[in-house]
CSV table of C-alpha atoms and ligand atoms in Angstrom, one decimal:
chain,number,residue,atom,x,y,z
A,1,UNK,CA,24.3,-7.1,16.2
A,2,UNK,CA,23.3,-5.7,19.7
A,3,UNK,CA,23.7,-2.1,20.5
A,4,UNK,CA,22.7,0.0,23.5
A,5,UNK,CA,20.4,3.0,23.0
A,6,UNK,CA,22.8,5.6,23.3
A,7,UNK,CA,25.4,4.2,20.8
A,8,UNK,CA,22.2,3.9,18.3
A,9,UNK,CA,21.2,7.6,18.6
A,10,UNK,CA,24.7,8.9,18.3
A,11,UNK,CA,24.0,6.8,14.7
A,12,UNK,CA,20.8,8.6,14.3
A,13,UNK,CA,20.4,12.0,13.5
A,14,UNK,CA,17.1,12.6,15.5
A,15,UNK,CA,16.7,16.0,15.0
A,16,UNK,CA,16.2,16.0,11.2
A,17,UNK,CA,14.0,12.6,11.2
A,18,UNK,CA,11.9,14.2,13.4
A,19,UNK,CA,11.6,17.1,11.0
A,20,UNK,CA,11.7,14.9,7.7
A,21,UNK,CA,8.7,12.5,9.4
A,22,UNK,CA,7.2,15.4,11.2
A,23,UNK,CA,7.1,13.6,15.0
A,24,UNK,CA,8.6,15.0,18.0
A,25,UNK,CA,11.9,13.5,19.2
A,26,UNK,CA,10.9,11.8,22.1
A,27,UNK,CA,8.8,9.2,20.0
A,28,UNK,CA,11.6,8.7,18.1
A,29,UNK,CA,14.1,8.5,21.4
A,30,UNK,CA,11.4,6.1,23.1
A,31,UNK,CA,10.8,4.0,20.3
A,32,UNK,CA,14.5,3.1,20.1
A,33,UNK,CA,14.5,2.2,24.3
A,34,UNK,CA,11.3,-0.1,23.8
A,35,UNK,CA,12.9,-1.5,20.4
A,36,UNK,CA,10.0,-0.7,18.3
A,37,UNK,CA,12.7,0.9,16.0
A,38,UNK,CA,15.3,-1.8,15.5
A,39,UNK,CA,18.7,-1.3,14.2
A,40,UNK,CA,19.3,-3.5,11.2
A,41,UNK,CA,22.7,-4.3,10.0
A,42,UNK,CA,23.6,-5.7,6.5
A,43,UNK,CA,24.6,-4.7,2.8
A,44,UNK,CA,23.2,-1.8,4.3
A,45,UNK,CA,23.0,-0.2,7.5
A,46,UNK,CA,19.5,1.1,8.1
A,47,UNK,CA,16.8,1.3,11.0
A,48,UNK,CA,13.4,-0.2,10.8
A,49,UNK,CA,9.8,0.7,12.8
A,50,UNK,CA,8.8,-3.2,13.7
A,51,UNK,CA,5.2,-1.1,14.4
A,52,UNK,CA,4.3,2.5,13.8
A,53,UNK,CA,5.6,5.7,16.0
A,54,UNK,CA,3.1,8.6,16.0
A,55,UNK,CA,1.5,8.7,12.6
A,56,UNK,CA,4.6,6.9,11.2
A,57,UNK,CA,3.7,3.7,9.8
A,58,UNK,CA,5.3,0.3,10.4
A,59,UNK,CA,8.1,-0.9,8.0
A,60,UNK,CA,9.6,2.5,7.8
A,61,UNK,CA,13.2,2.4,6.9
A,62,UNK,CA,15.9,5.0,7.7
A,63,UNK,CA,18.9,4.2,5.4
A,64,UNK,CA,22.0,5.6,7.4
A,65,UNK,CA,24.4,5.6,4.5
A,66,UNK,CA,23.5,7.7,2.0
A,67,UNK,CA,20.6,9.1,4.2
A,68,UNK,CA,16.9,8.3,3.0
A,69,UNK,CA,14.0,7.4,4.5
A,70,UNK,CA,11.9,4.9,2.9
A,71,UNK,CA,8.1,5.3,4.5
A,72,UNK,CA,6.2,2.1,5.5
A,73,UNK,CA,3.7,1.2,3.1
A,74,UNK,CA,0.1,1.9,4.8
A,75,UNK,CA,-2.7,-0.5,5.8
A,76,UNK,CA,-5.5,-0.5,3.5
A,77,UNK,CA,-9.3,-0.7,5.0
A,78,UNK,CA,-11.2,-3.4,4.3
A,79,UNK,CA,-15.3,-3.1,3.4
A,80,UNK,CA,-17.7,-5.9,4.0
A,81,UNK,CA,-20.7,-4.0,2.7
A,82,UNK,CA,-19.6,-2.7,-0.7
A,83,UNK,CA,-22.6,-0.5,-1.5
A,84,UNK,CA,-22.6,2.0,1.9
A,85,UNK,CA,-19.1,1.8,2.3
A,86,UNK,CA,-18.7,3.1,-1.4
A,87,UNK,CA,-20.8,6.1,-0.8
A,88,UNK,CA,-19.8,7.1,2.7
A,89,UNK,CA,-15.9,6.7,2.2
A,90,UNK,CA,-15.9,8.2,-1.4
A,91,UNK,CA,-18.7,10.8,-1.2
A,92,UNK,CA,-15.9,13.4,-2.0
A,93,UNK,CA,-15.1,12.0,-5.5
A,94,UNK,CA,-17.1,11.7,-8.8
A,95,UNK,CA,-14.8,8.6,-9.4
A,96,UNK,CA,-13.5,5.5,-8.7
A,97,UNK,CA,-10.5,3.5,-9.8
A,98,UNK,CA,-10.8,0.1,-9.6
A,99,UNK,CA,-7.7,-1.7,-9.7
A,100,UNK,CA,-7.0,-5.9,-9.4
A,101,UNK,CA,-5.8,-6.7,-5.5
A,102,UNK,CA,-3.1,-9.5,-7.1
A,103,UNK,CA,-2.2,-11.6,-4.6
A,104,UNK,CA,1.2,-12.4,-3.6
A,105,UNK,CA,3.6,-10.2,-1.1
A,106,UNK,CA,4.2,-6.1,-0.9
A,107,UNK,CA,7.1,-5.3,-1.8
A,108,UNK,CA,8.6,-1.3,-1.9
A,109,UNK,CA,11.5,-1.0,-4.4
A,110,UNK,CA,13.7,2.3,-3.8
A,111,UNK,CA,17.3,3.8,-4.9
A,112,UNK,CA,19.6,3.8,-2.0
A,113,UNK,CA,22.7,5.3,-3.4
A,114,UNK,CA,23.2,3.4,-6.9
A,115,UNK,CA,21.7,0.2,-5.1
A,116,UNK,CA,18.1,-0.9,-5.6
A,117,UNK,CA,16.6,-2.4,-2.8
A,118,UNK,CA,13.6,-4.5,-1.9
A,119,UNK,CA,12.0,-4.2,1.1
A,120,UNK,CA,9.2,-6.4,2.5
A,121,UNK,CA,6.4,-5.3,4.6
A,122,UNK,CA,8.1,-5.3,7.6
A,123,UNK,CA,10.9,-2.9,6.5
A,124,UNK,CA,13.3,-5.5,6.3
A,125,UNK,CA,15.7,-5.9,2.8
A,126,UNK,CA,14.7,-8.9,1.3
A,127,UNK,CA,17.5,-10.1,-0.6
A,128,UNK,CA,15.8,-12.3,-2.9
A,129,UNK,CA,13.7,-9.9,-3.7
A,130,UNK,CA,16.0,-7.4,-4.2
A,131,UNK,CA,17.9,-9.8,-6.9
A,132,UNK,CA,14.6,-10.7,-8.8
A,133,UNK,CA,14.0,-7.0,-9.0
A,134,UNK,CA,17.2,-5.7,-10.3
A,135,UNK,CA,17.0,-8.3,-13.0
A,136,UNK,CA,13.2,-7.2,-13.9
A,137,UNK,CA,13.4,-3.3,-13.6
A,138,UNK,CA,15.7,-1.7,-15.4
A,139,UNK,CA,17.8,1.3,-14.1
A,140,UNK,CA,15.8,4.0,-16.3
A,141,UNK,CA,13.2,4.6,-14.0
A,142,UNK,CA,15.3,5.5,-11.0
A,143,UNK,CA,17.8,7.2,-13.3
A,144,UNK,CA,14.9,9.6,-13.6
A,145,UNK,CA,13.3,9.5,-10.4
A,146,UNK,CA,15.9,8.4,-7.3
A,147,UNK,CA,12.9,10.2,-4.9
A,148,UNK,CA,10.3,8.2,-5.7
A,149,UNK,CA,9.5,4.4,-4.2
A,150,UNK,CA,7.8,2.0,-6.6
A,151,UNK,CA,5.3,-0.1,-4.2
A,152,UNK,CA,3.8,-3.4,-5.9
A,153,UNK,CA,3.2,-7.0,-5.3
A,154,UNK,CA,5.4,-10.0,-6.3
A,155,UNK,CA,3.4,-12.6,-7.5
A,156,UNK,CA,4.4,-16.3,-8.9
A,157,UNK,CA,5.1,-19.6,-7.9
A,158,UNK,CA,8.7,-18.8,-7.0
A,159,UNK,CA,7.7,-16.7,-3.6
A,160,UNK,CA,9.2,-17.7,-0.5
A,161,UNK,CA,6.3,-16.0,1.1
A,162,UNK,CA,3.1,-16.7,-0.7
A,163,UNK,CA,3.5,-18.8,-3.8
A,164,UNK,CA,0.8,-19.1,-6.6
A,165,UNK,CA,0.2,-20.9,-9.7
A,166,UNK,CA,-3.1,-19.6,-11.3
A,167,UNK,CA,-1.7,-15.9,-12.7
A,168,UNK,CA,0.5,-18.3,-14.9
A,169,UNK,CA,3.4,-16.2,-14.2
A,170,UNK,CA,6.6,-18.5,-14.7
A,171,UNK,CA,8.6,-17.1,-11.9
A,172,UNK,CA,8.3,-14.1,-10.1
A,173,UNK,CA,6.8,-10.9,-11.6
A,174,UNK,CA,6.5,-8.0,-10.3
A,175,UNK,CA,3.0,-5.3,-10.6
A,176,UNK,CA,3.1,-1.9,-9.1
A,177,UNK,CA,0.1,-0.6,-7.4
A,178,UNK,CA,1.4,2.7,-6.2
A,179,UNK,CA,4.4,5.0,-5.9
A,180,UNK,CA,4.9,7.6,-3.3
A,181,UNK,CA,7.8,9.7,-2.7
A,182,UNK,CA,10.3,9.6,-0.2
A,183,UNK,CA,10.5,11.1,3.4
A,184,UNK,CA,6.8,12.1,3.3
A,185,UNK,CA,5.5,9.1,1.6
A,186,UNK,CA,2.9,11.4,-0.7
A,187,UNK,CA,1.2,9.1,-3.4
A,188,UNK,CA,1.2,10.3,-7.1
A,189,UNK,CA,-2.5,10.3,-8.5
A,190,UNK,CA,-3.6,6.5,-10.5
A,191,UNK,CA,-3.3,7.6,-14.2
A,192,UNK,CA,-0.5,9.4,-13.7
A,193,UNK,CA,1.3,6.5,-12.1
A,194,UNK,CA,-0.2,4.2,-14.7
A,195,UNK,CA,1.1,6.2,-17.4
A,196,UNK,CA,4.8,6.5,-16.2
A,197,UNK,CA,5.5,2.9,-15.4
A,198,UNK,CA,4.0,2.3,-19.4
A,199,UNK,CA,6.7,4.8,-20.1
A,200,UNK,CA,9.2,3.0,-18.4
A,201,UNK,CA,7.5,-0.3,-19.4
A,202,UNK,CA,7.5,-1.5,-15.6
A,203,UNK,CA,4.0,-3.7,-15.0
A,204,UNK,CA,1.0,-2.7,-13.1
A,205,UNK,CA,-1.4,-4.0,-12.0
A,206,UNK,CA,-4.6,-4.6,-13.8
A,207,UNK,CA,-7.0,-1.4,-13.9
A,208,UNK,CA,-11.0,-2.6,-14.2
A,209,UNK,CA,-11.8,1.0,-15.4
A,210,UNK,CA,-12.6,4.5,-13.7
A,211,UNK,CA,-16.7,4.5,-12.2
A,212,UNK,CA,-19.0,7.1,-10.6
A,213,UNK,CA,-19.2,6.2,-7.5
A,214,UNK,CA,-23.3,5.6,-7.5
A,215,UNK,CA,-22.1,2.6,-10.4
A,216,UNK,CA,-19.1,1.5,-8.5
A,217,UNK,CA,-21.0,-1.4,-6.5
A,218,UNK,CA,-23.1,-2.8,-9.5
A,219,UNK,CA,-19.7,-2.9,-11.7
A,220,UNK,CA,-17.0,-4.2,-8.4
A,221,UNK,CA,-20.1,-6.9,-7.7
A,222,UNK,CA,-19.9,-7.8,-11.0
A,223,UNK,CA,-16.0,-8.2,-11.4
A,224,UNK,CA,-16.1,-10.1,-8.1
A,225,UNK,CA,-18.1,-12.4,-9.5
A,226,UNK,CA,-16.8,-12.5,-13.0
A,227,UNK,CA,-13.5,-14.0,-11.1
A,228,UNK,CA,-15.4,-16.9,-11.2
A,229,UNK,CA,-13.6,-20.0,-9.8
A,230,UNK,CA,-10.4,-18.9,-10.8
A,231,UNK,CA,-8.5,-17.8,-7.5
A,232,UNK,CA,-8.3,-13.8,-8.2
A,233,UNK,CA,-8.1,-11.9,-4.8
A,234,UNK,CA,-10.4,-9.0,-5.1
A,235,UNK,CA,-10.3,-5.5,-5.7
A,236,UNK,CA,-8.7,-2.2,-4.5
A,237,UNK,CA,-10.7,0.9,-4.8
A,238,UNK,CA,-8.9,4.2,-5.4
A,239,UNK,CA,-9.6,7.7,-5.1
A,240,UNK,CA,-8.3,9.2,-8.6
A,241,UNK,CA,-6.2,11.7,-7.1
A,242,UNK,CA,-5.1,9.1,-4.1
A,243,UNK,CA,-6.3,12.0,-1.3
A,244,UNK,CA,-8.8,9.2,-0.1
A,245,UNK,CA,-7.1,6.2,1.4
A,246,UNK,CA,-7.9,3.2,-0.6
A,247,UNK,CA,-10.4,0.4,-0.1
A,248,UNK,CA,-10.1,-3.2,-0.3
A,249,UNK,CA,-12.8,-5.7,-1.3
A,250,UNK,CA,-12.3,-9.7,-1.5
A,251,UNK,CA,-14.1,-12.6,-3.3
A,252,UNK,CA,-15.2,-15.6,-1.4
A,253,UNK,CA,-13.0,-18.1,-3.2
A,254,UNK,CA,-9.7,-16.6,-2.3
A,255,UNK,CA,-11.2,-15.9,1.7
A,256,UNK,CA,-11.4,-19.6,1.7
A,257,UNK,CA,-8.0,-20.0,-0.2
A,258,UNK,CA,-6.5,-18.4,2.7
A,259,UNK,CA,-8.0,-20.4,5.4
A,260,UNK,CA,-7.4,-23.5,3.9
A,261,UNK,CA,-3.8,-22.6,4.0
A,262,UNK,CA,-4.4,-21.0,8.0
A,263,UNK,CA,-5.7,-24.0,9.1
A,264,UNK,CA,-3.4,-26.5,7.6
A,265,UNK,CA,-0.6,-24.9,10.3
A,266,UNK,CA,-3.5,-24.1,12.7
A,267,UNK,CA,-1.5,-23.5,15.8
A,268,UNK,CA,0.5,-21.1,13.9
A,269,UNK,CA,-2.2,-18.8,12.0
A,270,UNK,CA,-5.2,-19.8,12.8
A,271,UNK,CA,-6.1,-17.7,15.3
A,272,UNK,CA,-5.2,-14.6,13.1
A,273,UNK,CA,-7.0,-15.9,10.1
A,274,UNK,CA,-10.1,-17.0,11.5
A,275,UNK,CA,-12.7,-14.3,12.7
A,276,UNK,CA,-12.6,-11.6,10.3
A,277,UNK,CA,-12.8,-14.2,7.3
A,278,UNK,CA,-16.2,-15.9,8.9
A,279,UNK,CA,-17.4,-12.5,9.1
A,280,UNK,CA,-16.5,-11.5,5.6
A,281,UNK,CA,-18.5,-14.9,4.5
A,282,UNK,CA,-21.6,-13.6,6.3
A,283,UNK,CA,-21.6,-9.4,5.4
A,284,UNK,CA,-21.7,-10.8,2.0
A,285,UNK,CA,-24.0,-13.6,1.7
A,286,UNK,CA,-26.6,-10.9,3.4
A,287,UNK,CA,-25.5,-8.1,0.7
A,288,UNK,CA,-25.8,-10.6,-2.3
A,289,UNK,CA,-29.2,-11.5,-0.9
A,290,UNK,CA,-28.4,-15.0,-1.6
A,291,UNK,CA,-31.2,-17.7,-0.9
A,292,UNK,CA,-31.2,-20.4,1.6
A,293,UNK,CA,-29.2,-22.8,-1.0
A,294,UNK,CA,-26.5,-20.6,-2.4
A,295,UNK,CA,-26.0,-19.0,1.7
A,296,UNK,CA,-25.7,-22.8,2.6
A,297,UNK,CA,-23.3,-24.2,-0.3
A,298,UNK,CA,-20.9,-20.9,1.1
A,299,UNK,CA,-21.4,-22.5,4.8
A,300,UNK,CA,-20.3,-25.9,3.6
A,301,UNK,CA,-17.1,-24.0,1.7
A,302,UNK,CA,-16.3,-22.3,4.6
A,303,UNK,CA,-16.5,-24.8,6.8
A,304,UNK,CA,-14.6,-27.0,4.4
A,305,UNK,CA,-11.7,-24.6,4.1
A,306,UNK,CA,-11.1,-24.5,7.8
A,307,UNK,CA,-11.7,-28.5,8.7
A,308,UNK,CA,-9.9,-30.5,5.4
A,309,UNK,CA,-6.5,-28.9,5.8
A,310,UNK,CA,-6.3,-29.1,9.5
A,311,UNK,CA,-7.4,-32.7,9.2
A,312,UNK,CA,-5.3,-33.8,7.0
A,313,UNK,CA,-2.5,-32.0,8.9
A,314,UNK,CA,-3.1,-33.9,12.4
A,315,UNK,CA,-3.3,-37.4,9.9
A,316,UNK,CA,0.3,-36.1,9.0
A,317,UNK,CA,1.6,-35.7,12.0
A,318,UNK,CA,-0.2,-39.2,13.1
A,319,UNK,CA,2.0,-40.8,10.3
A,320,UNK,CA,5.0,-39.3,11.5
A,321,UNK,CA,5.6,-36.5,9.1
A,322,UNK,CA,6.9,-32.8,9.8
A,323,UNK,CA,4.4,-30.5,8.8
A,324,UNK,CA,5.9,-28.1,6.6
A,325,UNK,CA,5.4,-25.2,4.1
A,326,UNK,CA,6.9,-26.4,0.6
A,327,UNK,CA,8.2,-23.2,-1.2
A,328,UNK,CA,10.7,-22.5,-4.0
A,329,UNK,CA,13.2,-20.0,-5.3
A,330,UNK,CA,14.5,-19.4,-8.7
A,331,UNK,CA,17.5,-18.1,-9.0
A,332,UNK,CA,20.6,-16.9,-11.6
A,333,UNK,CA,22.9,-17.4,-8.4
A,334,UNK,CA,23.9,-19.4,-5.5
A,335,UNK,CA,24.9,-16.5,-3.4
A,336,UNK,CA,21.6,-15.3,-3.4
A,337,UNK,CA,20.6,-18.4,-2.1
A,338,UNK,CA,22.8,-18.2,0.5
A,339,UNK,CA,22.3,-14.7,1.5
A,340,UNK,CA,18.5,-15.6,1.8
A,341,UNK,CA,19.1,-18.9,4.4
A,342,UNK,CA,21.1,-15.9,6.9
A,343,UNK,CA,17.7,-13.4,5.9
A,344,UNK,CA,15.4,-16.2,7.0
A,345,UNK,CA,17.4,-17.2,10.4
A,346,UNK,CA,17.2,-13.2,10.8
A,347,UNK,CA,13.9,-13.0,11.1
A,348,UNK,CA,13.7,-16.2,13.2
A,349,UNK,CA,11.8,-18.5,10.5
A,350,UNK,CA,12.7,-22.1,10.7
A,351,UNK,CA,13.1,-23.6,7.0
A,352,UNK,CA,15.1,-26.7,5.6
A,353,UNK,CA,16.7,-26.1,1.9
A,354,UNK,CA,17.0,-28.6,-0.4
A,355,UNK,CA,20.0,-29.5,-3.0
A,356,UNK,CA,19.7,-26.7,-5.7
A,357,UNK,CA,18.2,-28.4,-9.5
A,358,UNK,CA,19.8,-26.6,-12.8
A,359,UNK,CA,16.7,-25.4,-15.1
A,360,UNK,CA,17.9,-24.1,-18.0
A,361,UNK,CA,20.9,-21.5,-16.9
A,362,UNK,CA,18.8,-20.8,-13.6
A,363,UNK,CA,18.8,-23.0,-9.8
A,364,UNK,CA,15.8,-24.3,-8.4
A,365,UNK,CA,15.8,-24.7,-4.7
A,366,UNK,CA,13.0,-26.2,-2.9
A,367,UNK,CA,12.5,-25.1,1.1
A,368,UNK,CA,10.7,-26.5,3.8
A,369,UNK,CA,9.6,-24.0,6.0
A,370,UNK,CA,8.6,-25.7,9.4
A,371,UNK,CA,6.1,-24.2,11.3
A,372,UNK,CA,7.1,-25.4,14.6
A,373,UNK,CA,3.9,-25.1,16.8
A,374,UNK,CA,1.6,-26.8,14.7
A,375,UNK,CA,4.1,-29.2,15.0
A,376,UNK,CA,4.5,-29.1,18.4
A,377,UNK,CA,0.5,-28.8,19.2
A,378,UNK,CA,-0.4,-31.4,17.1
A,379,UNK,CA,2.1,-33.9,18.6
A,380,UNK,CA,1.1,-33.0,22.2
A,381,UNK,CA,-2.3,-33.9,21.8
A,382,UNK,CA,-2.1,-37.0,19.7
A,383,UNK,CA,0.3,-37.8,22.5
A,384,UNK,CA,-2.7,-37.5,25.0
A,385,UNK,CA,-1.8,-33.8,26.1
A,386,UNK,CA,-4.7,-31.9,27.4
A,387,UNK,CA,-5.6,-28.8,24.6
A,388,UNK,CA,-4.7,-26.3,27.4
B,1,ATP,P1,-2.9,-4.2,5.0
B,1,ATP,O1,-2.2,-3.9,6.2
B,1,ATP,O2,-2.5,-3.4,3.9
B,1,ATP,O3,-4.4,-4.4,5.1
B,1,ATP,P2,-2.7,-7.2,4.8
B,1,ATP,O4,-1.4,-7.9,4.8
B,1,ATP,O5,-3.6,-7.4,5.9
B,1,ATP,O6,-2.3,-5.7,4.7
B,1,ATP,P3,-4.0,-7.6,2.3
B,1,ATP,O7,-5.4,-8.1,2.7
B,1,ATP,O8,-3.2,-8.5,1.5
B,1,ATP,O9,-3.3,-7.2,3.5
B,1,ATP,O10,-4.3,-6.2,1.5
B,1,ATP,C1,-3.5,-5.2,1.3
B,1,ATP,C2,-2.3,-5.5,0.4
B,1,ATP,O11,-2.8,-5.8,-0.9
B,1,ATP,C3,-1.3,-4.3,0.2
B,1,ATP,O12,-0.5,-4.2,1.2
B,1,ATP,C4,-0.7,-4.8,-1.1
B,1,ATP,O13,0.5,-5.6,-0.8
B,1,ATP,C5,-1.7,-5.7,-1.8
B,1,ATP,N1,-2.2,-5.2,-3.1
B,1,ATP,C6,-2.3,-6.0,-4.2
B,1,ATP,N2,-2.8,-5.4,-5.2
B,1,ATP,C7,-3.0,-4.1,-4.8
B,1,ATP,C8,-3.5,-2.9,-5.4
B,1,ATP,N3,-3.9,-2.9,-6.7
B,1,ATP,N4,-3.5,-1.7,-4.7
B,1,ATP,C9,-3.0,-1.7,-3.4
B,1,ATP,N5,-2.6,-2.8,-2.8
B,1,ATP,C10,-2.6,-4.0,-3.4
B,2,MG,MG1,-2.0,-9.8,0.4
């Protein structure tokens, strides 16, 4: 729905968001002209920051009715060189927390009147999401704590967004990773947020233990490479007390798990995926001190994980097919189904669903998601089209 400026700030009560978030009104008045905070209507009416304004972060959400502001959750730095990153960012602390970086989407769950809602990243109310975490969160938390914002990852095959098999999850779960409060978006220290969702028996995610910060490298390196070949992401690393901003530290495997899947719609993500993974490869081939055979067996993966998918995409497209993202839902009902098709038009993402299956007293529903211009790209050249 399209509204002028001036209609959406009679909505908006300017002068106390710019109280409650602590920026001066003109962001706020100028973000709404430039449409970098977007009105969205639905089950609920709420406005969205597509990016941040002042030090508000991106995928804020003001709920108009009842009135609460849900902050954006905030972008986690990434090291490359564990060891003098450790010491340098956490010379404050005698301690580490260590916590598993599960990979799957963000998701921030939060009381808006007596509705719990999902919202992705971006701000937006997933309504999937929202259904898969009403049925695996129970109302006792919130009961308790309506000012607090549970922030976690949903991981399992049946993600529209990033699907995966190997944490043997059967559908969707759903692993908190922090919880911060309301309005000022103030995080409540690791144990303590560990220890009330075991109260409320509401997952987290895996904790690796508490180090001092000289033993941190020697036992993250370790973990890192305990992962193995299984696909495990990496690691967050956490200031007890969660003054610090956090850390975030990735194995190889899942780098090149990512660019296999970047380059297989390489016109669409490519781009995005491609620099700061190479450079990841080569920060930590030099801290692992690997020899010439071990540096050269990560080139060939590297290289593998950016070439094979992208390949076998333009051999796709040269046998006619539609190169597509297969995902799935699981769900109790069809409305949710439907209400997700409008969610996905909403935000402008081009997928084909399939005829729902019955398993057990649930509905499958497979979806293509088309990414239209590696599509488009690939046709063009096979076609003869110059690359630019
Ligand atoms: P960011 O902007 O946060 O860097 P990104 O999409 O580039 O986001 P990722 O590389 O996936 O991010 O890393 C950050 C994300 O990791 C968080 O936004 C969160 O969804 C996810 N995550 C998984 N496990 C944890 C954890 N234990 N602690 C914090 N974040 C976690
Ligand atoms: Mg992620």
């Amino acid at each position: 729905m399209r509204r002028d400026v001036s209609e959406l700030t009679n909505k908006l009560d300017i002068e106390k968001i710019s109280s409650l978030l602590d920026i001066p009104e003109h962001s706020i008045t100028g973000a709404l002209k430039r449409k970098t905070i977007q009105y969205v209507y639905g089950k609920h009416e709420l406005f969205r920051f597509d990016k941040p304004v002042s030090s508000v972060e991106g995928g804020t959400a003001v709920f108009l009715e009842p009135f609460e502001i849900v902050r954006g959750f905030p972008k986690i730095s990434r090291t490359l060189m564990l060891y003098p990153a450790l010491i340098k960012h956490f010379s404050s602390c005698d301690k580490v927390a260590v916590e598993e970086k599960m990979n799957g989407y963000n998701v921030r769950v939060a009381l808006i009147g007596d509705k719990l809602v999902a919202l992705t990243r971006g701000g937006f109310i997933c309504p999937y999401t929202t259904q898969k975490v009403n049925d695996l969160i129970g109302p006792d938390f919130f009961h308790d704590h309506p000012e607090l914002v549970l922030c976690g990852e949903m991981v399992g095959p049946d993600s529209p967004y990033v699907p995966k098999i190997f944490y043997n999850i059967e559908s969707l779960d759903f692993f908190v990773f922090d919880i911060r409060e309301k309005n000022s978006g103030n995080p409540v220290p690791v144990m303590e947020r560990r220890k009330l969702m075991d109260e409320f028996r509401i997952k987290s995610v895996h904790l690796f233990g508490e180090f001092e910060v000289e033993k941190a490298h020697d036992a993250i390196t370790d973990i890192i490479k305990g992962f193995g070949d299984t696909l495990r992401e990496g690691v967050v690393i956490k200031d007890p007390k969660m003054i610090l901003p956090p850390v975030k530290y990735t194995s190889s495997l899942s780098n090149c798990a990512d660019l296999r899947y970047a380059f297989e719609f390489y016109n669409d993500f490519g781009r995005d995926f491609f620099f700061g993974r190479v450079c990841r490869e080569a920060f930590q081939s030099v801290e692992w001190d690997e020899d010439e055979e071990s540096a050269r067996k990560r080139c060939q993966e590297l290289g593998e994980s950016i070439l094979l998918p992208m390949i076998s995409t333009i051999k796709k497209k040269k046998n006619g097919e539609r190169i597509a993202e297969n995902v799935q839902l699981r769900v109790k009902s069809l409305k949710t189904i439907t209400e997700f098709e409008e969610f996905l038009k909403l935000l402008g993402i081009d997928a084909v669903f399939e005829q729902p299956e019955m398993i057990g007293n649930e509905f499958l529903v497979r979806i293509k998601k088309i990414h239209q211009s590696t599509n488009d790209k690939t046709e063009m050249i096979l076609g003869g089209h110059m690359w630019s």
